[in-house]
XYZ file of C-alpha atoms in Angstrom:
602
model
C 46.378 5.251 -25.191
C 45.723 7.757 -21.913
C 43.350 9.892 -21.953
C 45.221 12.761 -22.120
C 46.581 11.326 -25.459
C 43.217 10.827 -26.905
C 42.255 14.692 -25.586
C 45.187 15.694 -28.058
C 44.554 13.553 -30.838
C 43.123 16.024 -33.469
C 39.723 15.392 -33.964
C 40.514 14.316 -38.161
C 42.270 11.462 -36.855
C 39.700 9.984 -34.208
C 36.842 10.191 -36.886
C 39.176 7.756 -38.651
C 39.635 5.660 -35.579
C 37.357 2.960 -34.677
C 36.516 2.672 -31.333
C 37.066 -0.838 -29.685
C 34.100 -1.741 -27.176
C 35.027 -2.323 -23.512
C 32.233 -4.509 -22.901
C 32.313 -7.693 -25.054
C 28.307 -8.754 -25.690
C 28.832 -12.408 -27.089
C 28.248 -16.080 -25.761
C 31.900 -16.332 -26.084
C 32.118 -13.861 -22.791
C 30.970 -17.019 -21.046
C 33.026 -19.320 -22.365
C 34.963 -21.427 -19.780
C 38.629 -22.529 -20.234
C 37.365 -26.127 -21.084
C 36.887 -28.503 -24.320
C 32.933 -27.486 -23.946
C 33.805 -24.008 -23.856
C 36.068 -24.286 -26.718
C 33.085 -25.708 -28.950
C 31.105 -23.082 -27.635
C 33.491 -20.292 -28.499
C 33.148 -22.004 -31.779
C 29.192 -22.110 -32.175
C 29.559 -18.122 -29.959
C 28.576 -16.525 -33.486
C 25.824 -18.512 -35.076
C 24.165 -18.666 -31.445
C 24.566 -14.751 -30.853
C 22.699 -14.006 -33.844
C 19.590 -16.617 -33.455
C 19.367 -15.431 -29.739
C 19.229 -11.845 -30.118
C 22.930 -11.104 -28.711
C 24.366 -9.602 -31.769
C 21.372 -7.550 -31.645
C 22.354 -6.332 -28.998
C 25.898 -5.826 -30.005
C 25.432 -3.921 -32.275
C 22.965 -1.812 -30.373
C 25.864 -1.361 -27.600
C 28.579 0.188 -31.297
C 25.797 2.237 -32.678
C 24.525 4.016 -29.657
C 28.386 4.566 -28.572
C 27.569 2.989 -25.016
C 31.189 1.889 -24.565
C 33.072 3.543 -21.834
C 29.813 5.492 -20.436
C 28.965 6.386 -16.397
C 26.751 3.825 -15.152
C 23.898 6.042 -14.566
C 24.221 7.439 -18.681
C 24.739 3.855 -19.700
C 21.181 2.509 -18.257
C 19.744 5.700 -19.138
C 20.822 5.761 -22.658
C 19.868 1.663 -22.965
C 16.022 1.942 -21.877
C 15.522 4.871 -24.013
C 17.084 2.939 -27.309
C 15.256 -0.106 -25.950
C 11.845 2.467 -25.751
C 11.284 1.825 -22.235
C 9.065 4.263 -20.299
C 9.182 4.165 -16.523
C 6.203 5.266 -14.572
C 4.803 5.842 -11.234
C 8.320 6.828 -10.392
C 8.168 9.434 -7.820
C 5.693 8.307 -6.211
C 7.568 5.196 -5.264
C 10.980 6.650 -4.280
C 9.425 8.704 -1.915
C 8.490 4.940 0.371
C 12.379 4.886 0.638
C 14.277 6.172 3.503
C 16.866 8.711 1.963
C 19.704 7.199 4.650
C 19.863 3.959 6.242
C 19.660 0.342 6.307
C 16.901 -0.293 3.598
C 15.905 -3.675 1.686
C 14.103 -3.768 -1.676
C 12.769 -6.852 -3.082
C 10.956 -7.214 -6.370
C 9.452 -9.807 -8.685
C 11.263 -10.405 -11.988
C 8.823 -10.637 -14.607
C 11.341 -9.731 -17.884
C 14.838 -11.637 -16.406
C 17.172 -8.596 -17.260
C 16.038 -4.929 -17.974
C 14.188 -4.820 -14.671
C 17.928 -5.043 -12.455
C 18.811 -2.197 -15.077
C 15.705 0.078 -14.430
C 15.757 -0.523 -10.555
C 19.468 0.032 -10.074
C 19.334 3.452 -12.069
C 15.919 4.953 -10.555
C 17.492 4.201 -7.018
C 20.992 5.030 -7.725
C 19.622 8.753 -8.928
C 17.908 8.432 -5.240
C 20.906 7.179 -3.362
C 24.195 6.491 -4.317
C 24.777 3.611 -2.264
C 22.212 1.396 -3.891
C 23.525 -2.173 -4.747
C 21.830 -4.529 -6.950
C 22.064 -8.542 -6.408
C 21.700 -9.869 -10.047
C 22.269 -12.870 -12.394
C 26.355 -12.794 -13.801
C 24.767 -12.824 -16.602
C 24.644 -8.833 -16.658
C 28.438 -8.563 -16.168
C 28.851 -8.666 -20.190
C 28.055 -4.790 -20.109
C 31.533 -4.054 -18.144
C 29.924 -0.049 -17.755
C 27.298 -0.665 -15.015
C 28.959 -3.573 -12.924
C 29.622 -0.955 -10.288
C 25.920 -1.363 -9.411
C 25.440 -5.404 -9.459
C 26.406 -7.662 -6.752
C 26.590 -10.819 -9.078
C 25.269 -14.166 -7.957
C 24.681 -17.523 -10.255
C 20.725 -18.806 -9.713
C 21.609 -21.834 -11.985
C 24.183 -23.270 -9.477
C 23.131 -22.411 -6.178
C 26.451 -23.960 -4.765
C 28.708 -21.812 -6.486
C 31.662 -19.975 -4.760
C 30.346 -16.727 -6.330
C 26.855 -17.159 -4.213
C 28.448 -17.732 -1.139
C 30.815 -14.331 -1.774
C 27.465 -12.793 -3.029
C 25.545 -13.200 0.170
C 28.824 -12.090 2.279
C 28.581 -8.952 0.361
C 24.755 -8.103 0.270
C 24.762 -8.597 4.528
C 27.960 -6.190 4.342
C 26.281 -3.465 2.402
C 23.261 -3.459 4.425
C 24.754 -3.374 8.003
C 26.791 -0.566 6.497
C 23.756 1.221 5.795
C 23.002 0.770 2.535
C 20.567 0.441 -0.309
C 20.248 -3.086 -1.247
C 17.685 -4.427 -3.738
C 17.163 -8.533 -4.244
C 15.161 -10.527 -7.025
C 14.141 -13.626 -4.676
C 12.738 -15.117 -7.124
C 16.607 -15.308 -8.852
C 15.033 -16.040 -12.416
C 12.527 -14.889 -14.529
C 8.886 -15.242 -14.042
C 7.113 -18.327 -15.749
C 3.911 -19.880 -15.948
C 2.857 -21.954 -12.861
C 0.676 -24.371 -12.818
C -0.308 -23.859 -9.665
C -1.032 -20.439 -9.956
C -2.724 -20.889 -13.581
C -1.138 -17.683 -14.389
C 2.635 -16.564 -14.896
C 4.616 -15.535 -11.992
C 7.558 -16.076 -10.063
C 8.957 -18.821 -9.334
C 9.522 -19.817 -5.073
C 10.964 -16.693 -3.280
C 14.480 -17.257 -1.336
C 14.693 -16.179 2.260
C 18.039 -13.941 1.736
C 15.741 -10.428 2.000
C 14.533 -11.573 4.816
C 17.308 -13.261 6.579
C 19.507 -10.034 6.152
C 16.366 -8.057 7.588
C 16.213 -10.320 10.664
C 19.706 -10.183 11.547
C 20.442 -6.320 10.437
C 16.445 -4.908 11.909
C 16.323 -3.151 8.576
C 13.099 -2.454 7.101
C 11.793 -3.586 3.622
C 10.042 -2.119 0.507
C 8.409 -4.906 -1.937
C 8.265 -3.389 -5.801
C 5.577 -4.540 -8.122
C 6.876 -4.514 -11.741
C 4.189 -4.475 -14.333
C 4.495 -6.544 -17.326
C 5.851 -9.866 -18.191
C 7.259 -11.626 -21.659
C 6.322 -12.400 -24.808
C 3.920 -15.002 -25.440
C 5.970 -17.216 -27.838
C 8.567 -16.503 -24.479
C 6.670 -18.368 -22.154
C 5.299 -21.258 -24.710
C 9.005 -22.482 -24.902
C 10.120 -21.876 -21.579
C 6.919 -24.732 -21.115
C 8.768 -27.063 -23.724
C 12.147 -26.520 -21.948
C 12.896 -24.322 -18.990
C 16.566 -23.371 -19.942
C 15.168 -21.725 -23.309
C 14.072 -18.807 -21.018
C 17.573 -17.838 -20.205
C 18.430 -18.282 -23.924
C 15.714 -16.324 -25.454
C 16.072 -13.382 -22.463
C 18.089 -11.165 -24.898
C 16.295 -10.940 -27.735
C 12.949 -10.382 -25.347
C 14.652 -6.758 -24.729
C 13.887 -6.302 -27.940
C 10.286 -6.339 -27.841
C 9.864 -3.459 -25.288
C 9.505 -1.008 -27.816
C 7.577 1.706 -26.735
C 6.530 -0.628 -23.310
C 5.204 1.057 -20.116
C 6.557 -0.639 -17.045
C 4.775 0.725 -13.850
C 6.556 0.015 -10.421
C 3.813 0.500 -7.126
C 4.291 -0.265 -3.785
C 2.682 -0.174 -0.664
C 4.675 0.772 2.834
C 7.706 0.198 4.046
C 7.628 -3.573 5.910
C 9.388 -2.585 9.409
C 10.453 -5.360 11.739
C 6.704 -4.538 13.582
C 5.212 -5.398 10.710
C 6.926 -8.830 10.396
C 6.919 -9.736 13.983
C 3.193 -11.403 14.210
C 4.465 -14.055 11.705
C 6.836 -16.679 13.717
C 9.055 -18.148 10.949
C 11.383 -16.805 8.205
C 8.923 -18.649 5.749
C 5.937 -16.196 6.670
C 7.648 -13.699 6.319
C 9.079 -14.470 3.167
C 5.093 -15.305 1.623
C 4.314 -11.770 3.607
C 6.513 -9.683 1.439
C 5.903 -11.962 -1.969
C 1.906 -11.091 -0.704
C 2.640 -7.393 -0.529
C 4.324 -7.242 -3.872
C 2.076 -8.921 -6.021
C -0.673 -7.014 -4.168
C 0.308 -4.033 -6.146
C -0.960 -5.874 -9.414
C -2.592 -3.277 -11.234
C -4.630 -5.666 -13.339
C -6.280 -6.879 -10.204
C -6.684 -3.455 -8.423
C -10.438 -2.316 -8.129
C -11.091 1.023 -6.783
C -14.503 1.818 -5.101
C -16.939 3.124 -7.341
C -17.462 6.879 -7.451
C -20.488 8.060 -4.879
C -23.255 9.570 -6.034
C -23.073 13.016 -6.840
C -25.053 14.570 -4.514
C -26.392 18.455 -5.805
C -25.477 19.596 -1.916
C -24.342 18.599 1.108
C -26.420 19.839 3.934
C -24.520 21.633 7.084
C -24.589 19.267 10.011
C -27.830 20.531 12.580
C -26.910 22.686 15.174
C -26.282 21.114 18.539
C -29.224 20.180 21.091
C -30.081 22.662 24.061
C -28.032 20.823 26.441
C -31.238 21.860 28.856
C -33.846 19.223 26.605
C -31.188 16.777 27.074
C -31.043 16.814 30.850
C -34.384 17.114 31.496
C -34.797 14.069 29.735
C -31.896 12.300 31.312
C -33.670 13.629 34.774
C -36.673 11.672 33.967
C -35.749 8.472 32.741
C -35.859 5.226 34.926
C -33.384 4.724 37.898
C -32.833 1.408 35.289
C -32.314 2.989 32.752
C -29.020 4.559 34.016
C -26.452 1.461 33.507
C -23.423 2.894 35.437
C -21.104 5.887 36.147
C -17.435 6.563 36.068
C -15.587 9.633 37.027
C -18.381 12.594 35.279
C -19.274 10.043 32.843
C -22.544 8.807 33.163
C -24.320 5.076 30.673
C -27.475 5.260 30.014
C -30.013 3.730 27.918
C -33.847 4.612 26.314
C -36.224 5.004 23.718
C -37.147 8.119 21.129
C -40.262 7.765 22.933
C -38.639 9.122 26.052
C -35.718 10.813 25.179
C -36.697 12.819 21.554
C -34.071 15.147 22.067
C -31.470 12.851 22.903
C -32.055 10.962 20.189
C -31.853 13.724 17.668
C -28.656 14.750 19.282
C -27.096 10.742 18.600
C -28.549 11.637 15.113
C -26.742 15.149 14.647
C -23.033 13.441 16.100
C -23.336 10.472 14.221
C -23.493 12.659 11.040
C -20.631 14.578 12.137
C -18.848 11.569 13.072
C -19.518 9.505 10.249
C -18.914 12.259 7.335
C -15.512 12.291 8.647
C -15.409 8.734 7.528
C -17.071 9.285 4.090
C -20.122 7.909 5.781
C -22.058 10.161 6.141
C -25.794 11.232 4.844
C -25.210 14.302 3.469
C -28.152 15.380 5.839
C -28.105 17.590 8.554
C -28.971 14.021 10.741
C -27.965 10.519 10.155
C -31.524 9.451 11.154
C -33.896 6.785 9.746
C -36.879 5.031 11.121
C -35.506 2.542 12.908
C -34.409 5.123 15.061
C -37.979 5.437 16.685
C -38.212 1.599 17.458
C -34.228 0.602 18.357
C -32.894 1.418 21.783
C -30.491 3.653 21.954
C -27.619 3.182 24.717
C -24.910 6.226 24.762
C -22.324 7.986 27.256
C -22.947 10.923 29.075
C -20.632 13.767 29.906
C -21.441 15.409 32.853
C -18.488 18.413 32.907
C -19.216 19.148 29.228
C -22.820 18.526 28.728
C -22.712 16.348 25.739
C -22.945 12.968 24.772
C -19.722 11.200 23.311
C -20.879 7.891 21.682
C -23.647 5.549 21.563
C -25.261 2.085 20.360
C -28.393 1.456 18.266
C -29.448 -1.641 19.775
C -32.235 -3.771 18.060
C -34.605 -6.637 20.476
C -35.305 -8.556 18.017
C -37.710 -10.692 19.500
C -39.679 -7.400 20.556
C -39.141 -5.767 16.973
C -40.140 -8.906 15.079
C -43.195 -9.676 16.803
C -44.124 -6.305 15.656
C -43.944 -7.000 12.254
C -41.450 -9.362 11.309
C -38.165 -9.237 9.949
C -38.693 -5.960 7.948
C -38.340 -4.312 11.782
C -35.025 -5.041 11.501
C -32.105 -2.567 10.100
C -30.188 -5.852 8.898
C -32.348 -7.233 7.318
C -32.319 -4.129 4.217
C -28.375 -5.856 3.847
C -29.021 -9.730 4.122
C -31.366 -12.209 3.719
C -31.803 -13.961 6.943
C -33.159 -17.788 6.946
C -35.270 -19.046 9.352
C -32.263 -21.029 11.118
C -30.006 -17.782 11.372
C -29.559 -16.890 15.092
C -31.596 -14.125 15.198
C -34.734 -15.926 14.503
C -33.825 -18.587 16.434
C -33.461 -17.062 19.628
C -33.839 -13.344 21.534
C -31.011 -10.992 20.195
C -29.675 -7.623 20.275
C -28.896 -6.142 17.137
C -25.878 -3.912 17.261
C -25.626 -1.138 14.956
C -24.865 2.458 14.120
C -22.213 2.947 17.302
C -19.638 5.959 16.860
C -17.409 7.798 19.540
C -17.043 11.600 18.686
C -13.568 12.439 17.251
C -12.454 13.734 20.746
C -12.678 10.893 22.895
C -11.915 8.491 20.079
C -8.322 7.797 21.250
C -9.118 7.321 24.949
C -9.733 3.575 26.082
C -12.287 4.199 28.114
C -15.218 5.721 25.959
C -15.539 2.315 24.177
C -14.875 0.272 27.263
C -17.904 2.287 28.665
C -20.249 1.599 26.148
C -19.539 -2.097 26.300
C -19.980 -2.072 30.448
C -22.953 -0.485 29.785
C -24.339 -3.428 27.130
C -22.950 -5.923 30.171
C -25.291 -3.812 32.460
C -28.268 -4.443 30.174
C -27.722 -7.675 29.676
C -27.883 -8.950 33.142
C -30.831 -6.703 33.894
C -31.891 -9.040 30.652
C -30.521 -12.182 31.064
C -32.822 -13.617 27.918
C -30.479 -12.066 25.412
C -27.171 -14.486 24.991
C -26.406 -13.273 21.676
C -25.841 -10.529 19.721
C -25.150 -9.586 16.068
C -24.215 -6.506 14.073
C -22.099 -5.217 11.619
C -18.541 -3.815 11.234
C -18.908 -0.893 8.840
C -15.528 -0.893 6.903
C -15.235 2.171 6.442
C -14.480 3.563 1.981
C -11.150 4.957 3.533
C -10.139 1.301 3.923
C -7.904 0.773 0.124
C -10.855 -1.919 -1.104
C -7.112 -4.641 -1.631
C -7.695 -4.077 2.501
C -11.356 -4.747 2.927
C -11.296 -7.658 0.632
C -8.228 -9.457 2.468
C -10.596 -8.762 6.043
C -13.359 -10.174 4.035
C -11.221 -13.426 2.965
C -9.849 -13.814 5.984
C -12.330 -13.569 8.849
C -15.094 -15.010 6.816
C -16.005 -18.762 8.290
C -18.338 -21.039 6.356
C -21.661 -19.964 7.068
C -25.403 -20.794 6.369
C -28.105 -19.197 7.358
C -27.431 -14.883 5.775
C -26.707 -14.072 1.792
C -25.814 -10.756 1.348
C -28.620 -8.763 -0.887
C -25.557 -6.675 -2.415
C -22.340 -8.088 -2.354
C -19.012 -6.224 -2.424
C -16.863 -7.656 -5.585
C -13.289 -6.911 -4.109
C -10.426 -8.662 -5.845
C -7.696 -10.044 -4.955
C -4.028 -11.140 -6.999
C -4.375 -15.495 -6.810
C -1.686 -15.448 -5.324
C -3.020 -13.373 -2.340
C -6.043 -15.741 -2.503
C -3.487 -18.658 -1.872
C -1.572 -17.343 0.865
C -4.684 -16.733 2.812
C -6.268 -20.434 2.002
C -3.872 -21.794 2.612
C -2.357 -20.311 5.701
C -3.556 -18.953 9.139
C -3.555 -15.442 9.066
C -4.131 -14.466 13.180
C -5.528 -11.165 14.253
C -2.043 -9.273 14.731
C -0.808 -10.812 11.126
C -4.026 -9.662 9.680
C -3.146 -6.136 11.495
C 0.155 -6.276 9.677
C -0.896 -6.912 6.375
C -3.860 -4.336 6.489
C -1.453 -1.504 8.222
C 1.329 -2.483 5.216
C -1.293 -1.669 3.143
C -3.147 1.387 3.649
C -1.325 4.694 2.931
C -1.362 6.195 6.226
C -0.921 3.005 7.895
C -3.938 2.437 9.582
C -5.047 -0.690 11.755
C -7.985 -2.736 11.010
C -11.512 -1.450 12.777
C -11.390 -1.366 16.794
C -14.529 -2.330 16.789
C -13.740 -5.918 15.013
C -10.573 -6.665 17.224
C -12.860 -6.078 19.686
C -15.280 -8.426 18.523
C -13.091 -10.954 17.846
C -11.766 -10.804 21.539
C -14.956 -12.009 22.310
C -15.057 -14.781 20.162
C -17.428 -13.245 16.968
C -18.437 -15.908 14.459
C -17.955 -13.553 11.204
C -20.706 -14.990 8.858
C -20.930 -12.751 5.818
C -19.929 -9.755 3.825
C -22.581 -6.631 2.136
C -22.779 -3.429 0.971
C -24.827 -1.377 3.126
C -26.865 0.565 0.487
C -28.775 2.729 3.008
C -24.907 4.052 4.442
C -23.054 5.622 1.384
C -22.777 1.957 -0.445
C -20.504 1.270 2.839
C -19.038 -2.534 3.185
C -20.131 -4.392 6.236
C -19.087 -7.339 7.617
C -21.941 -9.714 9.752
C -21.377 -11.104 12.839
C -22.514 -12.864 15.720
C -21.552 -12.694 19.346
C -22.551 -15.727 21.870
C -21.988 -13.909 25.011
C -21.482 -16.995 27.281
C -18.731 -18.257 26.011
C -16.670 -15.299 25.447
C -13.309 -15.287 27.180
C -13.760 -15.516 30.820
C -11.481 -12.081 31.763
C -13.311 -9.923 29.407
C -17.180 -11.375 30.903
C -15.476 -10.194 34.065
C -14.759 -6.676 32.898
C -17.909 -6.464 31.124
C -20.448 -8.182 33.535
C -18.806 -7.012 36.587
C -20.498 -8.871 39.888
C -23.415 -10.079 37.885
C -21.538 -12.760 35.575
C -22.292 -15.405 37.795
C -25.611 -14.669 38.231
C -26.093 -13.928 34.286
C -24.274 -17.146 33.051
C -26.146 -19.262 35.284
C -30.078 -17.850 33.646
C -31.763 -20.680 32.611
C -34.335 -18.795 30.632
């Protein structure tokens, strides 16, 4: 019959008329031309019913999905099934709206997920294609979205077609969405929880070839319990008890997250198709919820005080006038380095104390005071730029002698010691030091090279003028703007084994196991690191300057606190041996004194 023959059937006679389903939901669908699909066209029946497929059947009659656009069928399905989607705007919006584009996603349920994704990104773009199990080609209505592939035999024709078609789509600038792991998730054993199985490299093999970028999907949720104690008995009872699993998402939340986008950039630090593959398995799972942490709320404070007003610029240089020819490090262009004590330089001093306020409340740093001050200001040194056309300072250092400050009372004279405890064999009781701390550049010269290239010419200045300090050690504030997924992975993976400094508070970041495992068991270098952290954090920010710069020099990263004196701010311990950093940057640093510095015998 047409359809123009059913439009002028009187309506008395269709009520009469039942309708035949286009899409036939029964084991027999799969039955091949062969004895053993004979008996199982035989057994089709008794089987459907004890696995959930006549279920399903007769879900497909009642709710009159036969015949239906692809978009009402899935729409109609997860609402019988009870499904709620959330967190779904939020996520579409991480998608380009034209383009080559890439989604991958774990597969924690084995069907209803391809269902869900294909509809939310079809309603986004129209040219979204789905790779999924054949098994989803019994509902006739949506295979328009699939690109069908067969996980259980990897060396079947249809695969090699498959892959043909999912490189096709995507260098015709489309939509495509992959399942790597290609069956449902399971329980591993060497995860000790369940997830997917090993990722294949198609997403990322496409992405190579086509420069298209990538979008990893978290989706919440797995199985039933009784699900996953079988699948342990017998792996191939997952597939078999995958329909009647749809049934138990009865009023079921699934929640899709996602970081960024994964450009080519981001997957260029990591030299194999294997790293990148365990990158974008890394960034999904990331997007756990169960293992998500966010920082805890600061403490209400009843008001914030307005920053100080600025310093007469006159106090300032009158002080500057007056200080010791040694005292002033170096100049470049109307920048001048200097260096001195609150002793000497009081209103300098409070100045460093009203910018670093300013600079550090941008952060959500900052002391809520009109000064970020303390009284370790009176006994540090304080080493800072000078500009000379605009009368201000632009950044400084809070430098700590420690064998001068511990002699004068021990290691309560040191600003470190309020976030670890330091034993008697950690370097800065073993030898003189200079504790680094409390450095900022003011917001205007933060994105020129050369303000933080002048304060660290100006520490190479000191240093030769004191040759006894080798070593130095600080902290790398990370700052609460950091996502705390981001300050734990820094945390996990510049840490080395160290003895010597506990932290008095600890930060208690998690992380997904399976993040834990990439990182222990791989090599995550500074520009991967950079990757995974920029992936990450919603506006795409890079890890610290200041801790790429320390690890240029060679920093030994010993241990992680929470600074409870700086807005409960993470910071991450380190040591610098200046000797043996990298020849080039000693050069840059030391200037025409490295020579005669390196060669100080004490």
């Amino acid at each position: 019959m047409s359809s123009t023959q059913v439009e002028n059937t009187p309506s008395s006679i269709l009520a009469n008329t039942k309708a035949t389903p286009s899409s036939h939901i029964s084991l027999a669908a799969f039955s091949p031309k062969t004895t053993s699909g004979k008996v199982l066209n035989f057994l089709a029946p008794m089987l459907d019913k004890l696995l959930g497929i006549k279920k399903l059947n007769n879900l497909y009659i009642e709710q009159n999905f036969s015949g239906l656009d692809k978009q009402d069928f899935s729409e109609k399905l997860l609402d019988a099934l009870g499904v709620s989607i959330l967190s779904v705007d939020k996520l579409v919006k991480k998608i380009p709206k034209t383009g080559k584009c890439i989604v991958v996603c774990n597969h924690p349920y084995g069907m209803v997920e391809g269902v869900i994704i294909a509809n939310l990104l079809t309603n986004y773009r129209k040219d979204t294609k789905v790779m999924a199990n054949i098994a989803l080609k019994v509902f006739k209505e949506i295979n328009e979205y699939f690109i069908f592939a067969n996980p259980l035999k990897p060396k079947a024709a249809i695969n090699t077609t498959a892959i043909k078609q999912c490189y096709r789509h995507v260098e015709n600038d489309g939509l495509l969405v992959i399942f790597p792991a290609g069956r449902v998730s399971f329980y591993q054993n060497e995860h000790k929880q369940i997830t997917d199985g090993h990722w294949n490299r198609l997403a990322v093999n496409i992405a190579n070839k086509t420069q298209s970028p990538i979008l990893p999907i978290f989706i919440s949720g797995t199985n039933s319990a009784l699900f996953h104690r079988l699948g342990r008995v017998y792996y191939r009872f997952r597939l078999l008890m995958l329909a009647r699993e749809m049934f138990k998402l009865k009023n079921h939340q699934i929640t899709l997250s996602a970081n960024n986008l994964i450009t080519p950039k981001h997957l260029a630090p990591f030299n194999n198709s294997e790293m990148k593959n365990k990158l974008l398995r890394l960034q999904c799972y990331l997007n756990d919820q169960q293992y998500f942490q966010p920082w805890p709320k600061d403490d209400v404070k009843t008001s914030i005080s307005p920053v100080a007003d600025k310093t007469d610029s006159a106090l300032i240089k009158y002080e500057l006038d007056q200080l010791p020819e040694k005292q002033h490090l170096l100049s470049f262009k109307h920048y001048t380095v200097y260096y001195g004590y609150q002793r000497q330089i009081s209103n300098c001093v409070k100045e460093i104390a009203r910018l670093r306020e300013l600079t550090f409340r941008d952060l959500d740093e900052g002391s809520g005071e009109p000064y970020d001050t303390d009284k370790f200001d009176a006994t540090y040194m304080h080493l800072f730029i000078y500009d000379n056309h605009n009368n201000q300072i632009t950044g400084a250092y809070r430098i700590g002698q420690t064998d001068i400050l511990q002699k004068q009372g021990g290691l309560e004279q040191l600003y470190l010691s309020q976030m670890f405890n330091f034993n008697t064999n950690f370097v800065s009781q073993q030898e003189p030091c200079l504790e680094m701390g409390r450095s900022f550049i003011i917001a205007s010269e933060q994105k020129s090279y050369h303000s933080l290239l002048l304060l660290w010419k100006g520490i190479g200045a000191y240093v030769c003028q004191n040759p006894r300090y080798r070593t130095f050690y600080g902290t790398v504030s990370l700052s609460k703007q950091y996502d705390p997924r981001s300050v734990a992975i820094m945390e996990k993976t510049m840490l080395n084994a160290s003895v010597g400094v506990t932290a008095k508070t600890a930060f208690s970041g998690q992380l997904h196991p399976e993040v834990s495992q990439f990182i222990e068991k791989n090599t995550v270098e500074l520009e991967g690191l950079s990757a995974i952290i920029s992936a990450i954090e919603e506006d795409g920010k890079d890890i610290p300057v200041l801790l790429k710069q320390y690890h240029k020099l060679g920093a030994n990263f010993h241990c992680m606190a929470i600074d409870t004196n700086f807005n409960q701010t993470p910071g991450l311990l380190l040591s610098v041996h200046l000797p043996s950093a990298p020849k080039k940057l000693l050069k840059l640093y030391l200037g025409d004194n490295k020579a005669e510095y390196l060669t100080y015998k004490g």
